[in-house]
Coordinates of C-alpha atoms in Angstrom, one line a residue:
X21 CA 33.1 6.2 20.3
X22 CA 33.4 7.3 24.0
X23 CA 32.3 10.1 26.2
X24 CA 35.0 12.2 27.9
X25 CA 33.6 13.2 31.2
X26 CA 36.2 15.9 31.7
X27 CA 35.4 17.8 28.5
X28 CA 31.8 16.8 28.1
X29 CA 32.5 15.8 24.5
X30 CA 32.0 12.7 22.4
X31 CA 35.3 11.4 21.1
X32 CA 35.5 9.2 18.1
X33 CA 38.3 7.1 16.7
X34 CA 38.9 6.6 13.0
X35 CA 40.6 3.3 12.4
X36 CA 44.4 3.7 12.5
X37 CA 44.1 7.3 13.5
X38 CA 43.8 9.5 16.6
X39 CA 40.8 10.4 18.7
X40 CA 39.1 13.6 17.7
X41 CA 36.3 15.5 19.5
X42 CA 32.8 16.0 18.3
X43 CA 31.9 19.7 18.5
X44 CA 28.4 19.2 19.9
X45 CA 28.0 18.8 23.6
X46 CA 26.6 15.4 24.5
X47 CA 24.6 16.8 27.5
X48 CA 22.0 18.0 24.9
X49 CA 21.3 14.4 23.9
X50 CA 18.6 13.1 26.3
X51 CA 18.4 9.5 25.1
X52 CA 21.0 6.8 24.6
X53 CA 22.7 6.9 21.2
X54 CA 20.4 5.2 18.8
X55 CA 22.6 4.3 15.8
X56 CA 25.9 2.9 17.0
X57 CA 27.3 1.3 13.8
X58 CA 27.3 2.2 10.1
X59 CA 26.2 -1.4 9.5
X60 CA 23.0 -0.5 11.2
X61 CA 21.2 0.0 7.9
X62 CA 19.3 -2.1 5.4
X63 CA 21.2 -4.4 3.2
X64 CA 19.9 -2.9 0.0
X65 CA 21.8 0.3 0.8
X66 CA 25.0 -1.6 0.1
X67 CA 23.8 -3.4 -3.0
X68 CA 22.6 -0.1 -4.4
X69 CA 25.5 1.8 -3.0
X70 CA 28.1 -0.3 -4.8
X71 CA 26.3 0.2 -8.1
X72 CA 26.0 3.9 -7.5
X73 CA 29.8 4.0 -6.7
X74 CA 30.7 2.2 -9.9
X75 CA 28.2 3.7 -12.3
X76 CA 26.5 6.9 -10.9
X77 CA 29.1 8.7 -8.8
X78 CA 28.2 12.1 -10.2
X79 CA 24.5 11.9 -9.4
X80 CA 23.1 14.2 -6.8
X81 CA 19.9 13.7 -4.9
X82 CA 17.6 15.5 -2.5
X83 CA 15.7 13.4 0.1
X84 CA 12.6 14.4 1.9
X85 CA 11.0 13.0 5.1
X86 CA 7.2 12.5 5.2
X87 CA 5.0 11.3 8.1
X88 CA 1.8 9.8 6.7
X89 CA 0.0 9.6 10.1
X90 CA -2.5 12.4 10.3
X91 CA -2.6 12.5 14.2
X92 CA 1.1 12.5 15.0
X93 CA 3.0 15.6 16.1
X94 CA 6.7 15.9 16.9
X95 CA 7.4 18.4 19.7
X96 CA 10.2 20.9 19.6
X97 CA 12.0 18.7 22.2
X98 CA 11.7 15.7 19.9
X99 CA 13.1 17.6 17.0
X100 CA 16.1 18.8 19.0
X101 CA 16.8 15.2 20.1
X102 CA 16.5 14.0 16.5
X103 CA 19.1 16.6 15.5
X104 CA 21.5 15.5 18.3
X105 CA 21.0 11.8 17.3
X106 CA 21.7 12.5 13.6
X107 CA 24.8 14.5 14.6
X108 CA 26.0 11.5 16.6
X109 CA 25.3 9.2 13.7
X110 CA 27.5 11.5 11.5
X111 CA 30.5 10.8 13.8
X112 CA 30.5 7.1 13.1
X113 CA 33.0 5.3 10.8
X114 CA 33.3 1.8 9.6
X115 CA 35.6 -0.4 11.7
X116 CA 38.0 -2.8 10.0
X117 CA 36.0 -5.7 11.4
X118 CA 32.9 -4.4 9.8
X119 CA 34.6 -3.9 6.5
X120 CA 36.0 -7.4 6.6
X121 CA 32.5 -8.7 7.1
X122 CA 31.3 -6.8 4.1
X123 CA 34.3 -7.9 2.0
X124 CA 33.3 -11.5 2.6
X125 CA 29.9 -11.1 1.0
X126 CA 30.1 -12.7 -2.4
X127 CA 28.9 -9.8 -4.5
X128 CA 30.6 -6.9 -2.7
X129 CA 33.8 -5.8 -4.4
X130 CA 37.0 -4.7 -2.9
X131 CA 36.9 -1.3 -4.6
X132 CA 33.6 -0.5 -2.8
X133 CA 35.0 -1.7 0.5
X134 CA 37.9 0.7 0.0
X135 CA 35.5 3.5 -0.6
X136 CA 33.6 2.7 2.6
X137 CA 36.8 2.7 4.5
X138 CA 37.0 6.5 3.7
X139 CA 33.3 7.2 3.8
X140 CA 31.5 9.2 6.5
X141 CA 28.1 10.8 6.9
X142 CA 28.0 14.6 6.7
X143 CA 25.7 16.5 9.0
X144 CA 26.1 19.6 6.8
X145 CA 23.9 17.8 4.2
X146 CA 20.9 17.8 6.5
X147 CA 18.2 20.4 7.1
X148 CA 16.1 19.5 10.1
X149 CA 13.4 21.9 11.2
X150 CA 9.9 22.1 12.7
X151 CA 8.5 23.5 9.5
X152 CA 5.9 20.8 8.6
X153 CA 2.3 20.0 9.7
X154 CA 3.6 17.1 11.8
X155 CA 6.2 19.3 13.5
X156 CA 9.2 17.7 11.8
X157 CA 10.8 18.5 8.4
X158 CA 13.9 16.7 7.3
X159 CA 15.7 17.2 4.0
X160 CA 19.1 15.8 2.9
X161 CA 21.0 17.0 -0.2
X162 CA 24.3 15.9 -1.7
X163 CA 25.7 13.1 -3.9
X164 CA 23.5 10.1 -4.3
X165 CA 26.4 8.1 -3.0
X166 CA 26.2 9.9 0.3
X167 CA 22.5 10.7 0.8
X168 CA 21.3 7.2 0.0
X169 CA 23.0 6.0 3.1
X170 CA 21.1 8.5 5.3
X171 CA 17.5 7.2 4.8
X172 CA 17.4 4.1 7.1
X173 CA 19.4 5.4 10.1
X174 CA 17.4 8.7 10.1
X175 CA 14.0 6.9 10.0
X176 CA 15.2 4.6 12.8
X177 CA 16.2 7.6 14.9
X178 CA 12.9 9.5 14.3
X179 CA 10.9 6.4 15.2
X180 CA 12.8 5.6 18.4
X181 CA 12.9 9.3 19.6
X182 CA 9.1 9.6 19.0
X183 CA 8.2 6.4 21.0
X184 CA 10.6 7.1 23.8
X185 CA 9.5 10.7 24.3
X186 CA 5.8 10.5 23.4
X187 CA 5.0 7.5 25.6
X188 CA 6.2 5.6 28.6
X189 CA 8.8 3.5 26.8
X190 CA 9.0 0.9 29.6
X191 CA 5.3 0.2 29.2
X192 CA 5.6 -0.1 25.4
X193 CA 8.5 -2.5 25.8
X194 CA 6.5 -4.7 28.1
X195 CA 3.7 -4.7 25.5
X196 CA 6.2 -5.6 22.8
X197 CA 7.7 -8.4 24.8
X198 CA 4.2 -9.9 25.5
X199 CA 3.3 -9.8 21.9
X200 CA 6.7 -11.2 20.8
X201 CA 6.3 -14.1 23.3
X202 CA 2.9 -14.9 21.7
X203 CA 4.4 -14.8 18.2
X204 CA 7.2 -17.2 19.2
X205 CA 4.7 -19.6 20.9
X206 CA 2.5 -19.6 17.8
X207 CA 5.5 -20.2 15.6
X208 CA 6.6 -23.2 17.7
X209 CA 3.0 -24.6 17.6
X210 CA 3.0 -24.6 13.8
X211 CA 0.2 -22.1 13.6
X212 CA 1.8 -20.2 10.6
X213 CA 3.3 -21.3 7.3
X214 CA 5.7 -18.5 6.4
X215 CA 8.0 -20.2 3.8
X216 CA 11.3 -18.3 3.5
X217 CA 10.8 -15.1 5.6
X218 CA 13.0 -12.3 6.8
X219 CA 12.8 -9.4 9.2
X220 CA 12.5 -6.0 7.5
X221 CA 11.7 -3.7 10.4
X222 CA 14.7 -1.4 11.0
X223 CA 13.3 1.8 9.7
X224 CA 10.1 1.6 11.8
X225 CA 11.3 -0.3 14.8
X226 CA 10.2 0.5 18.3
X227 CA 13.9 0.7 19.3
X228 CA 17.2 -0.9 18.6
X229 CA 16.7 -3.0 21.8
X230 CA 13.3 -4.2 20.6
X231 CA 14.4 -5.2 17.1
X232 CA 17.4 -7.1 18.5
X233 CA 15.2 -8.9 21.0
X234 CA 12.8 -9.9 18.2
X235 CA 15.4 -11.1 15.7
X236 CA 17.2 -13.1 18.4
X237 CA 14.0 -14.7 19.6
X238 CA 12.8 -15.7 16.1
X239 CA 16.2 -17.0 15.1
X240 CA 16.3 -19.3 18.1
X241 CA 12.8 -20.8 17.4
X242 CA 12.7 -24.4 16.1
X243 CA 10.4 -23.8 13.1
X244 CA 8.2 -26.3 11.5
X245 CA 8.8 -27.5 7.9
X246 CA 6.8 -24.8 6.1
X247 CA 8.6 -21.9 7.8
X248 CA 12.3 -20.9 7.4
X249 CA 13.7 -17.7 9.0
X250 CA 16.3 -16.6 6.5
X251 CA 17.7 -13.5 8.1
X252 CA 17.2 -9.7 8.5
X253 CA 17.7 -6.6 6.4
X254 CA 19.6 -5.0 9.4
X255 CA 23.2 -5.7 8.4
X256 CA 24.4 -5.1 12.0
X257 CA 22.1 -7.7 13.5
X258 CA 22.8 -10.1 10.6
X259 CA 26.5 -9.9 11.5
X260 CA 25.9 -10.2 15.3
X261 CA 23.6 -13.3 15.0
X262 CA 25.3 -14.9 12.0
X263 CA 22.2 -14.5 9.8
X264 CA 21.9 -13.7 6.2
X265 CA 21.7 -9.9 5.4
X266 CA 18.7 -9.6 3.1
X267 CA 17.9 -6.9 0.5
X268 CA 18.5 -5.9 -3.2
X269 CA 16.9 -2.7 -4.5
X270 CA 14.5 0.0 -3.4
X271 CA 12.3 2.6 -5.2
X272 CA 15.2 5.1 -5.2
X273 CA 17.1 2.9 -7.6
X274 CA 14.4 3.0 -10.3
X275 CA 13.6 6.6 -9.7
X276 CA 17.2 7.9 -10.0
X277 CA 18.5 5.7 -12.7
X278 CA 15.4 6.2 -14.8
X279 CA 14.4 9.8 -14.0
X280 CA 17.7 11.4 -13.0
X281 CA 19.1 11.6 -16.5
X282 CA 17.4 14.4 -18.4
X283 CA 17.8 12.5 -21.7
X284 CA 15.7 9.6 -20.5
X285 CA 12.0 9.0 -21.1
X286 CA 10.9 8.3 -17.5
X287 CA 8.4 5.7 -18.7
X288 CA 11.4 3.5 -19.4
X289 CA 12.8 3.9 -15.9
X290 CA 12.6 0.2 -15.2
X291 CA 14.7 -0.7 -18.2
X292 CA 17.5 1.7 -17.2
X293 CA 17.4 0.3 -13.7
X294 CA 17.4 -3.4 -14.7
X295 CA 20.2 -2.8 -17.3
X296 CA 22.5 -1.1 -14.8
X297 CA 21.8 -3.8 -12.2
X298 CA 22.7 -6.6 -14.5
X299 CA 25.9 -4.8 -15.6
X300 CA 26.9 -4.8 -11.9
X301 CA 25.7 -8.2 -10.7
X302 CA 24.9 -10.4 -13.6
X303 CA 22.6 -13.1 -12.0
X304 CA 23.4 -12.1 -8.4
X305 CA 21.0 -10.1 -6.2
X306 CA 18.2 -10.9 -8.5
X307 CA 15.0 -9.6 -6.9
X308 CA 13.5 -6.8 -8.9
X309 CA 11.0 -4.2 -7.4
X310 CA 8.0 -3.8 -9.7
X311 CA 5.8 -0.9 -8.5
X312 CA 7.9 2.3 -8.8
X313 CA 6.0 3.5 -11.9
X314 CA 3.3 0.8 -11.7
X315 CA 3.8 -2.9 -12.2
X316 CA 2.0 -2.8 -15.6
X317 CA 4.7 -0.5 -16.9
X318 CA 7.4 -2.6 -15.3
X319 CA 6.3 -5.7 -17.2
X320 CA 6.9 -3.9 -20.5
X321 CA 10.6 -4.0 -19.7
X322 CA 10.7 -7.2 -17.7
X323 CA 10.9 -9.4 -20.8
X324 CA 12.7 -12.6 -21.5
X325 CA 16.2 -11.6 -20.8
X326 CA 15.6 -9.8 -17.5
X327 CA 12.9 -12.2 -16.4
X328 CA 15.4 -15.0 -16.9
X329 CA 18.3 -13.3 -15.2
X330 CA 16.4 -12.1 -12.2
X331 CA 15.5 -14.8 -9.7
X332 CA 12.3 -13.1 -8.7
X333 CA 10.3 -10.0 -8.0
X334 CA 9.1 -8.0 -5.0
X335 CA 5.6 -6.8 -4.2
X336 CA 5.3 -3.5 -2.2
X337 CA 1.9 -2.1 -3.0
X338 CA -1.5 -3.0 -4.4
X339 CA -3.5 -6.2 -4.0
X340 CA -0.9 -9.0 -3.4
X341 CA -3.1 -11.7 -4.9
X342 CA -3.7 -9.8 -8.1
X343 CA -0.1 -8.9 -8.3
X344 CA 1.1 -12.5 -7.8
X345 CA -1.3 -13.8 -10.4
X346 CA -0.2 -11.2 -12.8
X347 CA 3.5 -12.1 -12.4
X348 CA 2.8 -15.8 -12.8
X349 CA 0.8 -15.1 -16.0
X350 CA 3.7 -13.0 -17.2
X351 CA 6.3 -15.7 -16.6
X352 CA 4.1 -18.2 -18.3
X353 CA 3.7 -15.9 -21.4
X354 CA 7.5 -15.9 -21.7
X355 CA 7.8 -19.6 -21.5
X356 CA 9.4 -19.4 -18.0
X357 CA 8.2 -21.9 -15.3
X358 CA 7.0 -19.6 -12.5
X359 CA 7.8 -22.3 -10.0
X360 CA 11.5 -21.5 -10.6
X361 CA 11.0 -17.8 -9.6
X362 CA 10.4 -16.1 -6.3
X363 CA 7.5 -13.9 -5.4
X364 CA 8.7 -11.8 -2.5
X365 CA 5.9 -10.0 -0.6
X366 CA 6.9 -7.1 1.7
X367 CA 3.8 -4.8 2.0
X368 CA 2.3 -4.4 5.5
X369 CA 2.5 -8.1 6.4
X370 CA 1.8 -10.0 9.5
X371 CA 2.2 -13.7 10.0
X372 CA -1.5 -14.4 9.3
X373 CA -1.5 -12.5 6.0
X374 CA 1.8 -14.2 5.0
X375 CA 0.3 -17.6 5.7
X376 CA -2.7 -16.9 3.6
X377 CA -0.5 -15.8 0.7
X378 CA 1.7 -18.8 1.1
X379 CA -1.2 -21.2 1.0
X380 CA -2.5 -19.5 -2.2
X381 CA 0.8 -19.3 -4.1
X382 CA 2.9 -22.2 -2.7
X383 CA 2.1 -24.5 -5.7
X384 CA 2.5 -21.8 -8.3
X385 CA 5.8 -20.2 -7.5
X386 CA 8.5 -19.9 -4.8
X387 CA 7.2 -17.7 -2.1
X388 CA 9.1 -15.5 0.3
X389 CA 8.2 -12.7 2.8
X390 CA 9.9 -9.6 4.2
X391 CA 8.0 -8.7 7.4
X392 CA 8.8 -5.4 9.1
X393 CA 6.7 -3.5 11.6
X394 CA 4.7 -6.5 12.8
X395 CA 8.0 -8.0 14.1
X396 CA 9.9 -4.8 15.1
X397 CA 7.2 -2.5 16.5
X398 CA 4.1 -4.4 17.6
X399 CA 2.7 -2.7 20.7
X400 CA -0.8 -1.5 21.8
X401 CA 0.0 1.8 20.1
X402 CA -0.3 2.6 16.4
X403 CA 3.1 2.4 14.6
X404 CA 4.4 5.4 12.7
X405 CA 4.0 5.4 8.9
X406 CA 7.1 7.4 8.0
X407 CA 9.2 7.5 4.9
X408 CA 12.2 9.4 3.5
X409 CA 12.2 9.4 -0.3
X410 CA 14.2 10.9 -3.1
X411 CA 12.4 14.0 -4.4
X412 CA 15.1 15.3 -6.8
X413 CA 17.9 13.8 -8.8
X414 CA 20.4 16.0 -10.6
X415 CA 18.1 19.0 -10.2
X416 CA 15.1 17.2 -11.7
X417 CA 12.0 16.2 -9.9
X418 CA 11.6 12.4 -9.5
X419 CA 8.5 10.5 -8.4
X420 CA 7.3 7.1 -7.2
X421 CA 3.8 6.4 -8.6
X422 CA 3.2 3.0 -6.9
X423 CA 0.3 0.6 -7.6
X424 CA -2.0 2.2 -5.0
X425 CA -3.0 5.7 -4.1
X426 CA -1.3 7.1 -1.0
X427 CA 2.1 5.4 -1.4
X428 CA 3.4 7.7 -4.1
X429 CA 5.7 10.6 -3.3
X430 CA 6.8 13.7 -5.2
X431 CA 7.0 17.4 -4.4
X432 CA 5.9 18.6 -7.8
X433 CA 2.4 17.7 -9.0
X434 CA 3.2 19.0 -12.5
X435 CA 6.0 16.4 -12.7
X436 CA 3.7 13.6 -11.5
X437 CA 1.2 14.6 -14.3
X438 CA 4.1 14.6 -16.9
X439 CA 5.3 11.2 -15.7
X440 CA 1.8 9.7 -15.8
X441 CA 1.3 11.0 -19.3
X442 CA 4.6 9.5 -20.4
X443 CA 3.5 6.1 -18.9
X444 CA 0.0 6.4 -20.4
X445 CA 1.4 7.1 -23.9
X446 CA 3.9 4.2 -23.7
X447 CA 1.2 1.8 -22.5
X448 CA -1.1 2.7 -25.4
X449 CA 1.5 2.9 -28.1
X450 CA 4.6 0.8 -27.2
X451 CA 3.4 -2.7 -27.8

């Protein structure tokens, strides 16, 4: 992608093709382009994307942005910049070098890589307005195959636009560097015990610059025996720094596979999700997310076959100690040694909380951590708590219930009531 100073247009090249002009005028974009590669997304978008491509190509979804911060407001200027940045993102294409990188990942299949060679984001599928209490409303609607790929880059754009335009970015970056240097010093001094940990902060990072700085710094630290930096969920940075791209499934996977088919009882969402995953990957990519419609309901479907095939489970809401003890008890009830399974914690972690969890569970199971905002957006200012979730699939409402109040999301309270009643009925009657 280049800027043609004579025409004032962005020109983009599709591999093996000619340059073409983007219609929008770059002069309207006030900030540097935020997303510069289609690899700049979380790894689970490719693991889910491949399975969507092979099994759910006809599914259509609607995604909705939500800002959970009560005191945050996006100005009209911010919203216009977000529009411009999303338009620039929609001009990107995968390069052959990027496709070759994906093709060399063990579980990615050539058919999916060929699809990605043709794939492009579509700005026509976005609706971005100021019609929301926080001043920013974003919806995206289209095939699940397309719209799933929008979530992470859009959130990264929103986050960086906000912090660059609402604050003095240079001051924030200095704060970020100071805190990052302190993290690195404490890591080197063996203050923390982080087991296998990864960086998960793309969607809420301060900026692309800050996230790259943090990943590079931590990757270069000589860590003590009880801490191992595995990699990052940001596929672009994993490629750049020769790290492992980390990620398996997100809540959308369980929501859409389990609630998007009108014939399914949504209380069995986890079974449909686990079944489709095993059909695609067998024993690969084996970390299951438990809390989409509550962990207690998940465990009804996570019986001997799936508990054996999946290498572990991921925590994303509720008390992590109660959750971990519950998972260990479940493995024991099935005759599975929990020490052979991974408990991956990823909910609002910092190094201190992760160390405490490691100390508690280290002799009971394998322990791993996905640490996001604490690594990628740690400044003197409060980070944004923003999400973009599926709210419809195939014309039906879908919902995330979660294990704690406040993390669920659905536009239709009647559907949430229906889903809860389905779950309650199953829990009482399906032993």
